[in-house]
Amino acid sequence: MEETKHLKTQLDLLQAALDHINQGFTVFDSDLRLVAWNRGLYDMLDMPSSIVRRGSHLEEFIRVNAERGEYGPGDIEAKIERRIQRARLFEPHYFERIRPNGQIIAVSGTPLPNGGFVTIYSDVTEERKRQEKLERTVEERTHALQQSEDWLRLVTDNIPALIAYLAPGPVFRFANRRYAEWFGHSIASIAGRSAHDVVGEELFAELLPHINRAFEGNAVSYEYQRQRLDGTTAYMRSTLIPDMTVDGRTLGIFVLSLDATDQKAAEAALVQSQRMDAVGKLTGGLAHDFNNLLAILMGNLLALGRLETPIEKDTLDGKIAPMLEAAKRGSDLIQRLLAFSRGKAIDPQTVSISDVIATAAKLLEGSLPSSIDFTIDSDDRSIGARIDPTQMETTFINLAFNARDAMPDGGSLSIALSSITLDTYEAQDLSVSAGDYAMISVADTGSGMDNESQLRIFEPFYTTKTFGTGSGLGLSMVYGFIRQSGGAIHVRSKVGEGTTFTIYLPLKNLTGPDANGATASELPALKRGQGELLLLVEDDPYVSATISDQLQSLGYAVLKAENAEDACKLALDLPELKGVLSDIIMPGQMNGLMLAREIRQNRAELGIALMTGYADWSALADNSSSCEFPVLAKPFGDYQLAETLRKIL
């Protein structure tokens, strides 16, 4: 009796514990009769108390639910029968049922070892509402994100720029339409592809150092060129911006590229405009030089006319030598002026700065008034830089003319060259990297500048000169060229005490022949001919007679033709002919270059050389900058002529 009472106490205690669970709980035996339950069954499922008792059959519970529409419309008895048959399988089961009042009940049944099963009923209504709300939020945000991406794609595809994102690899994760089409891809096909595959091996090798620097966390800007499908060259300017985390890791790099072809053309036109302005200023001085040269020629020619025969050789040589020197100097000045005025697109070369200064100085010699003392200290030919020499010459001429204008009553102008090593702090002040630099100073003793002018001196269109006498573009072009060459320019000036421009260019040490140069004594001996027959093609009879005399004095036999058509017939009909020397620009349908190619096609063994008095003969000949034949620039001396003939024969 006592044991029974103790057992009842334990069962009541267990029941009380089960009643405190916030889930419904039932246990049915192998006959599908109720063995145990808790209060949650009443509270959650609204079961009538008359059936919630030990021994009640599962069918009674199912019938209550079916009759009040818990299982939806339809045949009630069929619904009950299906559920009883399923329960007798005693299989694990889980399902959720939405009650007519909207409550969602999760039913989880687990079989017992000796038959029967235990079932847990959970109210998941709030949980499902939260989940549904979360799913709606995710869907809305996904839609918003997709809309944002669509807008981003629309914007980037219509911006006149090439935009992309590179992940480590480097691999493209994004590219706008223009970027993809620039490299022959679609937006879909470029994503996920390596940069090497997209841009090609040659261009990738050029861009890789810039990409590596960007992945190291540096913003990088650079230029490159690429052939379009139509064969024209496009110039691109790219900027790489690293995508970095707060802790300094680089996740990828943003790429922005702009087509700079038109800008390059505009810059070239502006440079040419400045160059032609300088040419205009140079011509006055050159005219003075040429008048002096002509005076030498005319004076000696008149003196020769007054000499009585026989004329002694020493006397004759004394008159001819200055005339030859004057002719050479005139030819040299003309060639330098034409080369300077013609200009080229920016063409960086590693050159001796001393040579560039010397060339500019020769152009300036006659253009600076005698009241200005012009000195140069640039003997060290080993100091080099990678620059466009023509643009560098323009820089010196611009600075020299500015100095001249600042010294209307005379003064001194000097150009000095040396090398210097900039430490970190000095380099930072100039906005360049620390290291070795070529340093060129251009100093004058002119009127100088105030502080405001020094701050604005490199601004485009800023000028202190009288209206109409200066464009204000000269120094801005100088600044742009120096910065583009990786260097810096600094100005120091004081009113009444002159101005010094100091140019810094990354140093390239030159050694060997480039640094030393060849002297006249080191030139090989003049090579003379052995009577070989040459065809001279020249339409000007006086020039033809002069060159014919030169050829004969070098030991060659000469046959002359005045036009390309006659020359072509002679070249093809005379087997004893050994070589052809032809002017390029001639009257008629065939110019010298066309003649040379026609002869070469039919007589490959003939040596052929061309000559011209034009600085830019290729544009006049056939719009081609390539020529497979040696070209002599008129006038030429015996040594140049002999060396050219030696090469072709």
XYZ file of C-alpha atoms in Angstrom:
649
model
C 0.000 0.000 0.000
C 2.832 2.289 0.937
C 4.676 1.428 -2.292
C 1.589 2.208 -4.357
C 1.241 5.550 -2.646
C 4.917 6.310 -3.260
C 4.587 5.352 -6.938
C 1.517 7.599 -7.306
C 3.454 10.470 -5.768
C 6.251 9.987 -8.280
C 3.802 9.830 -11.181
C 2.081 13.004 -10.016
C 5.464 14.662 -9.763
C 6.353 13.513 -13.311
C 2.986 14.728 -14.601
C 3.481 18.133 -12.991
C 6.854 18.388 -14.688
C 5.394 17.453 -18.084
C 2.612 20.016 -17.607
C 5.211 22.784 -17.340
C 6.628 21.998 -20.794
C 5.436 24.602 -23.342
C 4.847 21.895 -25.953
C 2.025 19.355 -26.276
C 2.952 15.799 -25.394
C 1.230 12.406 -25.944
C 2.226 8.759 -25.710
C 0.168 6.071 -27.469
C 0.784 2.347 -27.015
C 0.921 -0.369 -29.648
C -2.917 -0.459 -29.753
C -2.962 3.264 -30.444
C -4.417 4.065 -27.018
C -3.433 7.079 -24.941
C -0.975 6.310 -22.176
C 0.341 9.746 -21.169
C -0.073 13.432 -22.005
C 0.436 16.902 -20.593
C -1.500 20.107 -20.181
C 0.027 21.542 -23.363
C -2.215 19.179 -25.288
C -5.285 21.068 -23.985
C -3.834 24.526 -24.254
C -2.383 24.098 -27.741
C -4.893 21.848 -29.509
C -8.133 22.639 -27.614
C -8.887 18.954 -27.072
C -12.110 18.184 -25.112
C -11.374 16.834 -21.645
C -13.766 13.910 -22.207
C -11.286 12.196 -24.537
C -8.077 13.162 -22.807
C -7.882 10.115 -20.541
C -5.921 6.912 -20.391
C -7.186 4.326 -22.819
C -8.699 6.792 -25.312
C -8.064 5.597 -28.859
C -6.153 7.720 -31.338
C -9.197 7.645 -33.612
C -11.113 9.845 -31.136
C -8.461 12.574 -31.355
C -8.332 12.381 -35.138
C -12.144 12.522 -35.389
C -12.294 15.719 -33.308
C -9.759 17.375 -35.606
C -11.462 16.138 -38.775
C -14.942 17.261 -37.712
C -13.821 20.772 -36.902
C -12.005 21.112 -40.238
C -8.419 20.754 -39.094
C -7.660 18.541 -42.103
C -9.565 20.637 -44.610
C -12.766 19.820 -46.541
C -13.653 16.354 -47.831
C -14.780 12.928 -46.684
C -14.244 12.851 -42.898
C -14.283 9.055 -42.537
C -11.750 8.647 -45.345
C -9.467 11.205 -43.718
C -9.687 9.364 -40.372
C -9.042 5.961 -41.963
C -5.935 7.163 -43.826
C -4.407 8.638 -40.699
C -5.101 5.517 -38.567
C -3.476 3.286 -41.215
C -0.439 5.545 -41.341
C -0.147 5.539 -37.521
C -0.148 1.724 -37.418
C 3.093 1.753 -39.417
C 4.839 3.229 -36.351
C 7.290 5.213 -38.504
C 9.076 8.424 -37.584
C 7.191 11.364 -38.963
C 7.236 15.148 -39.020
C 4.801 17.579 -40.579
C 3.367 21.013 -40.018
C -0.353 21.723 -40.018
C -2.020 25.083 -40.331
C -5.139 25.188 -38.180
C -8.287 27.072 -39.279
C -7.402 29.862 -36.809
C -4.031 30.357 -38.523
C -2.033 28.625 -35.839
C 0.838 26.517 -37.203
C 1.510 23.282 -35.336
C 4.631 21.185 -35.903
C 3.958 17.493 -35.197
C 6.955 15.208 -34.578
C 6.362 11.466 -33.872
C 8.966 8.946 -32.764
C 8.274 5.143 -32.457
C 8.842 3.403 -29.074
C 10.894 0.185 -28.780
C 7.914 -2.035 -27.674
C 5.359 -0.512 -30.009
C 3.472 2.751 -29.864
C 4.989 6.209 -30.271
C 5.592 9.496 -28.517
C 4.450 12.709 -30.225
C 5.528 16.274 -29.593
C 3.283 19.192 -30.652
C 5.002 22.568 -31.060
C 3.418 25.934 -31.801
C 5.715 27.370 -34.502
C 3.382 30.153 -35.618
C 5.592 33.041 -34.493
C 8.726 31.330 -35.704
C 7.224 30.824 -39.159
C 6.053 34.429 -39.262
C 9.553 35.602 -38.392
C 11.007 33.281 -41.039
C 8.533 34.500 -43.626
C 9.349 38.094 -42.751
C 13.065 37.323 -43.003
C 12.575 35.672 -46.387
C 10.599 38.681 -47.606
C 13.350 40.964 -46.341
C 16.020 38.878 -48.085
C 13.975 38.846 -51.262
C 13.416 42.598 -51.101
C 17.079 43.261 -50.415
C 18.141 40.846 -53.144
C 15.824 42.669 -55.504
C 17.205 46.022 -54.351
C 20.760 44.739 -54.760
C 19.985 43.421 -58.214
C 18.390 46.751 -59.081
C 21.444 48.544 -57.697
C 23.751 46.297 -59.746
C 21.608 46.920 -62.823
C 21.865 50.672 -62.250
C 25.618 50.363 -61.661
C 25.986 48.352 -64.851
C 23.842 50.879 -66.752
C 25.952 53.771 -65.472
C 29.357 52.144 -66.014
C 28.392 50.869 -69.460
C 27.492 54.390 -70.565
C 30.464 56.200 -69.051
C 33.050 56.956 -71.789
C 35.723 55.051 -69.894
C 37.015 51.510 -69.475
C 36.188 50.254 -65.967
C 37.122 46.905 -64.425
C 37.911 45.142 -61.157
C 40.848 42.766 -60.826
C 41.038 40.158 -58.068
C 44.340 38.473 -57.089
C 45.650 36.243 -59.841
C 45.129 38.711 -61.468
C 41.593 37.708 -62.538
C 38.776 39.910 -63.838
C 35.732 39.973 -61.541
C 33.985 42.857 -63.296
C 34.313 44.844 -66.490
C 31.975 47.327 -68.089
C 30.861 46.923 -71.671
C 33.508 49.259 -73.120
C 36.344 47.489 -71.287
C 35.162 44.042 -72.396
C 34.696 45.106 -76.029
C 38.093 46.883 -76.055
C 39.730 43.491 -75.565
C 37.305 41.561 -77.794
C 35.133 40.055 -75.054
C 31.581 40.300 -73.800
C 30.680 41.242 -70.226
C 29.871 37.596 -69.497
C 32.974 36.105 -71.135
C 35.525 38.389 -69.453
C 34.384 37.671 -65.881
C 36.544 35.025 -64.235
C 39.259 35.118 -66.928
C 42.885 35.855 -66.126
C 44.324 39.229 -67.162
C 47.005 37.405 -69.169
C 44.344 35.707 -71.336
C 42.311 38.891 -71.792
C 44.978 41.473 -72.698
C 47.456 39.145 -74.420
C 50.995 38.133 -73.548
C 52.851 41.162 -74.941
C 50.652 43.830 -73.315
C 50.371 41.823 -70.077
C 54.172 41.825 -69.725
C 54.083 45.637 -70.034
C 51.227 46.083 -67.530
C 52.282 43.490 -64.930
C 54.738 45.732 -63.007
C 51.982 48.359 -62.600
C 49.463 45.701 -61.498
C 51.924 44.292 -58.952
C 52.529 47.764 -57.504
C 48.770 48.304 -57.157
C 48.346 44.963 -55.327
C 51.076 46.180 -52.960
C 48.700 48.974 -51.939
C 49.846 51.817 -54.238
C 47.715 53.964 -56.516
C 49.326 53.679 -59.967
C 48.936 55.671 -63.181
C 50.513 54.758 -66.510
C 50.043 54.911 -70.270
C 50.115 52.233 -72.913
C 49.344 51.948 -76.595
C 47.487 49.280 -78.514
C 46.562 48.648 -82.124
C 42.861 48.967 -82.959
C 41.193 46.507 -85.306
C 41.423 49.094 -88.122
C 45.215 49.246 -87.688
C 45.348 52.687 -86.042
C 47.140 53.192 -82.743
C 45.184 54.115 -79.629
C 46.826 55.641 -76.560
C 45.312 54.721 -73.191
C 45.830 56.296 -69.760
C 45.038 53.967 -66.867
C 44.753 54.418 -63.128
C 44.785 51.493 -60.680
C 43.280 52.020 -57.209
C 43.779 49.260 -54.596
C 40.653 47.946 -52.810
C 41.989 47.705 -49.262
C 40.623 46.519 -45.915
C 41.016 48.472 -42.665
C 43.924 46.245 -41.645
C 45.806 46.980 -44.894
C 45.068 43.866 -46.973
C 44.495 44.378 -50.700
C 41.377 42.531 -51.871
C 41.670 43.643 -55.483
C 42.209 46.715 -57.657
C 39.830 49.042 -59.462
C 40.858 49.855 -63.046
C 39.938 53.081 -64.843
C 41.232 53.583 -68.395
C 40.597 56.549 -70.680
C 41.243 56.857 -74.397
C 43.919 59.539 -74.591
C 44.426 59.378 -78.369
C 42.741 62.718 -79.088
C 44.450 64.310 -76.106
C 47.804 63.024 -77.339
C 47.114 64.550 -80.735
C 46.129 67.848 -79.093
C 49.268 67.790 -76.953
C 51.391 67.084 -80.019
C 49.722 69.976 -81.859
C 50.368 72.266 -78.900
C 53.986 71.158 -78.701
C 54.349 71.785 -82.444
C 52.772 75.209 -82.034
C 55.290 76.073 -79.331
C 58.100 74.665 -81.451
C 57.076 76.761 -84.459
C 56.867 79.824 -82.226
C 60.455 79.096 -81.183
C 61.426 78.580 -84.836
C 60.059 82.029 -85.620
C 62.267 83.493 -82.914
C 65.274 81.488 -84.105
C 65.062 82.541 -87.755
C 66.173 86.101 -87.057
C 69.396 84.882 -85.501
C 69.880 82.225 -88.161
C 69.407 84.818 -90.898
C 72.298 86.741 -89.340
C 74.433 83.567 -89.319
C 73.560 82.768 -92.931
C 74.359 86.250 -94.097
C 77.780 85.831 -92.512
C 78.218 82.458 -94.230
C 77.128 83.900 -97.569
C 79.556 86.772 -97.055
C 82.356 84.212 -96.617
C 81.307 82.365 -99.780
C 80.841 85.467 -101.909
C 84.005 87.139 -100.625
C 86.182 84.125 -101.392
C 84.529 83.505 -104.780
C 85.146 87.125 -105.757
C 88.713 86.811 -104.522
C 89.182 83.699 -106.663
C 87.890 85.627 -109.667
C 90.513 88.303 -109.111
C 93.421 85.856 -108.894
C 95.640 85.633 -111.956
C 96.622 82.286 -113.396
C 98.468 80.182 -112.692
C 97.056 80.009 -109.157
C 99.236 78.385 -106.545
C 97.681 75.460 -104.698
C 98.234 76.992 -101.263
C 96.495 80.164 -102.360
C 93.606 78.166 -103.864
C 93.285 76.024 -100.733
C 93.242 79.181 -98.609
C 90.144 80.391 -100.461
C 88.363 77.025 -100.808
C 88.790 75.876 -97.177
C 86.699 78.692 -95.583
C 84.045 78.263 -98.293
C 83.766 74.537 -97.539
C 83.584 75.244 -93.820
C 80.893 77.877 -94.379
C 78.873 75.472 -96.561
C 79.127 72.722 -93.948
C 78.078 75.098 -91.184
C 75.129 76.329 -93.237
C 74.045 72.774 -94.009
C 74.359 71.810 -90.349
C 72.253 74.786 -89.212
C 69.546 74.068 -91.784
C 69.377 70.381 -90.839
C 69.101 71.235 -87.148
C 66.416 73.852 -87.758
C 64.403 71.490 -89.976
C 64.704 68.629 -87.495
C 63.654 70.949 -84.675
C 60.696 72.450 -86.533
C 59.506 69.095 -87.859
C 59.367 67.475 -84.436
C 57.922 64.043 -83.734
C 55.515 62.396 -81.360
C 57.016 61.914 -77.911
C 59.840 59.459 -78.511
C 61.792 58.726 -75.318
C 65.418 57.724 -75.909
C 68.384 57.288 -73.621
C 70.639 60.148 -74.733
C 73.569 62.181 -73.510
C 72.171 65.438 -72.124
C 75.424 67.148 -73.053
C 74.729 66.418 -76.729
C 71.173 67.802 -76.465
C 72.456 70.983 -74.826
C 75.117 71.342 -77.562
C 72.482 71.013 -80.300
C 70.214 73.591 -78.659
C 73.178 75.892 -78.163
C 74.026 75.831 -81.881
C 70.455 76.876 -82.663
C 70.626 79.645 -80.048
C 74.045 81.084 -80.912
C 72.751 83.494 -83.533
C 69.442 84.207 -81.784
C 70.794 85.773 -78.610
C 71.992 89.376 -78.809
C 75.667 90.082 -78.353
C 74.829 91.927 -75.122
C 74.062 88.550 -73.512
C 77.028 86.477 -72.402
C 76.004 82.867 -73.138
C 78.062 80.134 -71.424
C 77.703 76.361 -71.249
C 79.219 73.961 -68.734
C 78.153 70.479 -69.890
C 81.259 68.513 -70.830
C 80.317 65.254 -69.078
C 78.763 63.146 -71.873
C 78.257 60.203 -69.481
C 75.300 61.995 -67.851
C 72.264 60.670 -69.684
C 68.477 60.483 -69.308
C 65.577 58.772 -71.023
C 63.875 61.708 -72.701
C 62.583 62.926 -76.042
C 65.649 64.883 -77.286
C 63.612 67.178 -79.528
C 61.326 68.153 -76.647
C 64.389 68.694 -74.466
C 65.827 71.041 -77.076
C 62.490 72.905 -77.068
C 62.773 73.184 -73.279
C 66.211 74.807 -73.458
C 65.124 77.169 -76.221
C 61.990 78.222 -74.298
C 64.007 78.897 -71.157
C 66.693 80.753 -73.128
C 64.175 83.008 -74.876
C 62.456 83.767 -71.557
C 65.873 84.718 -70.160
C 66.617 86.890 -73.218
C 63.290 88.736 -72.787
C 64.124 89.303 -69.104
C 67.454 90.947 -70.067
C 66.619 93.655 -72.637
C 69.784 95.548 -71.679
C 71.999 92.483 -71.658
C 73.329 90.171 -68.980
C 74.523 86.613 -68.696
C 72.840 83.286 -69.411
C 74.361 79.959 -68.424
C 73.433 76.294 -68.795
C 75.220 73.880 -66.454
C 75.004 70.092 -66.233
C 75.928 67.844 -63.300
C 74.648 64.775 -61.430
C 73.165 64.685 -57.940
C 71.772 62.158 -55.472
C 68.487 63.263 -53.868
C 67.754 61.913 -50.400
C 64.234 61.130 -49.213
C 63.454 64.622 -47.922
C 64.868 66.420 -50.984
C 62.948 64.061 -53.283
C 59.702 64.621 -51.361
C 60.044 68.386 -51.780
C 60.273 67.841 -55.562
C 57.569 65.111 -55.633
C 59.922 62.508 -57.117
C 61.515 59.304 -55.845
C 64.822 59.406 -54.030
C 67.855 58.420 -56.127
C 70.360 59.644 -58.716
C 69.409 62.491 -61.057
C 70.870 64.555 -63.859
C 70.676 68.197 -62.759
C 70.535 70.986 -65.340
C 70.462 74.612 -64.247
C 69.497 77.440 -66.587
C 70.395 80.732 -64.898
C 70.102 84.360 -65.999
C 70.828 87.753 -64.481
C 67.567 89.281 -65.682
C 64.734 91.165 -63.988
C 63.624 88.179 -61.884
C 60.118 87.399 -60.567
C 58.096 88.171 -57.467
C 56.681 85.402 -55.240
C 53.243 85.424 -56.886
C 54.733 84.948 -60.352
C 56.920 82.091 -59.102
C 53.855 80.309 -57.702
C 51.966 80.640 -61.015
C 54.831 80.411 -63.508
C 53.895 76.911 -64.741
C 50.154 77.596 -65.082
C 48.871 77.365 -68.687
C 48.246 80.789 -70.273
C 49.845 82.659 -67.379
C 52.376 85.186 -68.618
C 54.037 88.348 -67.357
C 54.821 89.510 -70.880
C 52.999 92.266 -72.742
C 49.732 91.130 -74.341
C 50.377 89.597 -77.758
C 54.053 88.834 -77.169
C 53.644 85.492 -75.378
C 51.058 82.696 -75.200
C 51.786 81.695 -71.610
C 52.098 78.087 -72.726
C 55.882 77.740 -73.025
C 56.694 77.026 -69.379
C 53.565 74.916 -68.824
C 54.688 72.727 -71.730
C 58.192 72.554 -70.227
C 56.718 71.525 -66.868
C 54.492 68.874 -68.462
C 57.375 67.381 -70.459
C 59.719 67.216 -67.452
C 57.062 65.589 -65.255
C 56.162 63.149 -68.021
C 59.846 62.185 -68.193
C 59.800 61.293 -64.489
C 61.614 64.442 -63.390
C 60.978 67.750 -61.669
C 61.660 71.433 -62.291
C 62.286 74.047 -59.609
C 62.429 77.815 -60.000
C 64.334 80.232 -57.780
C 64.082 83.938 -58.497
C 64.259 87.355 -56.901
C 63.208 90.671 -58.376
C 66.243 92.424 -59.830
C 68.576 89.476 -59.206
C 67.712 87.021 -61.977
C 66.144 83.580 -62.236
C 67.430 80.016 -62.069
C 65.462 77.044 -63.379
C 66.786 73.711 -62.094
C 65.707 70.555 -63.933
C 66.041 67.097 -62.398
C 65.836 64.006 -64.640
C 66.320 60.341 -63.581
C 69.982 59.617 -64.273
C 71.125 57.125 -66.898
C 74.894 56.610 -66.767
C 76.344 56.310 -70.269
C 79.574 54.398 -70.844
C 81.628 53.406 -73.911
C 81.295 55.101 -77.312
C 78.048 56.850 -76.419
C 79.823 58.724 -73.628
C 83.062 59.512 -75.427
C 82.164 60.063 -79.075
C 84.430 59.574 -82.079
C 87.015 62.125 -83.146
C 87.945 62.936 -86.689
C 91.268 61.199 -86.280
C 89.478 57.950 -85.395
C 87.460 57.841 -88.648
C 88.405 55.071 -91.100
C 90.404 56.024 -94.185
C 88.420 57.290 -97.162
C 87.523 54.310 -99.386
C 87.879 55.027 -103.088
C 86.362 53.238 -106.046
C 88.119 51.128 -108.663
C 86.434 52.565 -111.737
C 83.008 50.977 -111.083
C 80.240 52.363 -113.303
C 77.533 54.217 -111.352
C 74.239 55.678 -112.579
C 73.556 59.159 -111.142
C 69.899 60.231 -111.307
C 69.432 63.987 -110.620
C 67.127 66.443 -112.400
C 69.035 69.623 -111.402
C 71.946 69.943 -113.906
C 74.159 71.988 -111.542
C 73.662 69.556 -108.655
C 74.175 66.662 -111.052
C 77.465 68.122 -112.284
C 78.684 68.724 -108.718
C 77.884 65.211 -107.481
C 79.263 63.660 -110.666
C 82.541 65.473 -110.016
C 82.530 64.154 -106.426
C 81.995 60.574 -107.645
C 84.750 60.807 -110.242
C 87.177 62.228 -107.680
C 86.432 59.168 -105.527
C 87.429 56.847 -108.387
C 84.075 55.967 -109.964
C 82.866 56.180 -113.579
C 79.555 58.065 -113.859
C 76.578 57.803 -116.208
C 73.951 60.542 -115.698
C 70.134 60.514 -116.121
C 67.765 63.470 -115.601
C 64.554 61.556 -114.806
C 63.435 58.254 -113.318
C 61.991 56.844 -116.536
C 65.295 57.152 -118.456
C 67.212 55.891 -115.423
C 65.050 52.763 -115.199
C 65.741 51.871 -118.835
C 69.486 52.412 -118.469
C 69.638 50.365 -115.244
C 67.890 47.413 -116.859
C 69.821 47.608 -120.185
C 73.414 48.008 -118.943
C 74.804 44.792 -117.437
C 78.143 46.522 -116.602
C 76.364 48.939 -114.235
C 77.360 48.358 -110.568
C 75.263 50.843 -108.630
C 72.622 53.610 -108.676
C 72.603 56.916 -106.758
C 69.261 58.700 -107.180
C 67.556 61.806 -105.839
C 64.198 60.995 -104.199
C 62.078 63.937 -105.270
C 61.980 64.280 -109.065
C 59.468 65.409 -111.706
C 57.336 62.822 -113.469
C 55.202 59.894 -112.386
C 58.050 58.001 -110.752
C 60.053 59.334 -107.798
C 63.445 58.069 -106.669
C 62.089 55.596 -104.120
C 59.751 54.031 -106.699
C 62.660 53.874 -109.162
C 64.878 52.123 -106.616
C 62.216 49.513 -105.876
C 61.579 48.907 -109.570
C 65.300 48.361 -110.213
C 65.707 46.166 -107.132
C 62.833 43.958 -108.285
C 64.511 43.317 -111.658
C 68.207 43.567 -110.723
C 68.685 42.530 -107.133
C 72.496 42.578 -107.443
C 72.697 46.344 -108.067
C 73.729 48.543 -105.146
C 71.249 51.414 -104.654
C 71.401 54.558 -102.508
C 69.131 57.609 -102.397
C 69.744 61.284 -101.648
C 67.514 64.245 -100.809
C 67.559 67.863 -99.712
C 64.249 67.514 -97.854
C 64.178 66.979 -94.098
C 60.933 65.000 -94.244
C 61.317 63.311 -97.586
C 59.295 60.193 -96.681
C 56.011 62.111 -96.577
C 56.772 63.590 -99.989
C 57.777 60.250 -101.494
C 55.039 57.782 -100.707
C 53.631 58.576 -97.256
C 55.847 55.855 -95.831
C 58.370 56.271 -93.051
C 60.165 53.064 -93.982
C 62.919 52.856 -96.559
C 65.079 49.844 -97.322
C 67.821 51.919 -98.998
C 70.503 54.201 -97.491
C 69.552 57.907 -97.735
C 72.139 60.722 -98.008
C 71.060 64.190 -96.817
C 72.203 66.965 -99.178
C 74.696 68.500 -99.064
C 77.117 65.724 -98.173
C 80.896 65.507 -98.021
C 83.262 63.049 -99.688
C 83.509 60.846 -96.600
C 79.712 60.438 -96.252
C 79.408 59.672 -99.967
C 82.305 57.201 -99.950
C 80.974 55.342 -96.893
C 77.486 55.040 -98.411
C 78.883 53.671 -101.691
C 81.088 51.229 -99.767
C 77.957 49.843 -98.035
C 75.908 49.360 -101.200
C 78.669 47.983 -103.462
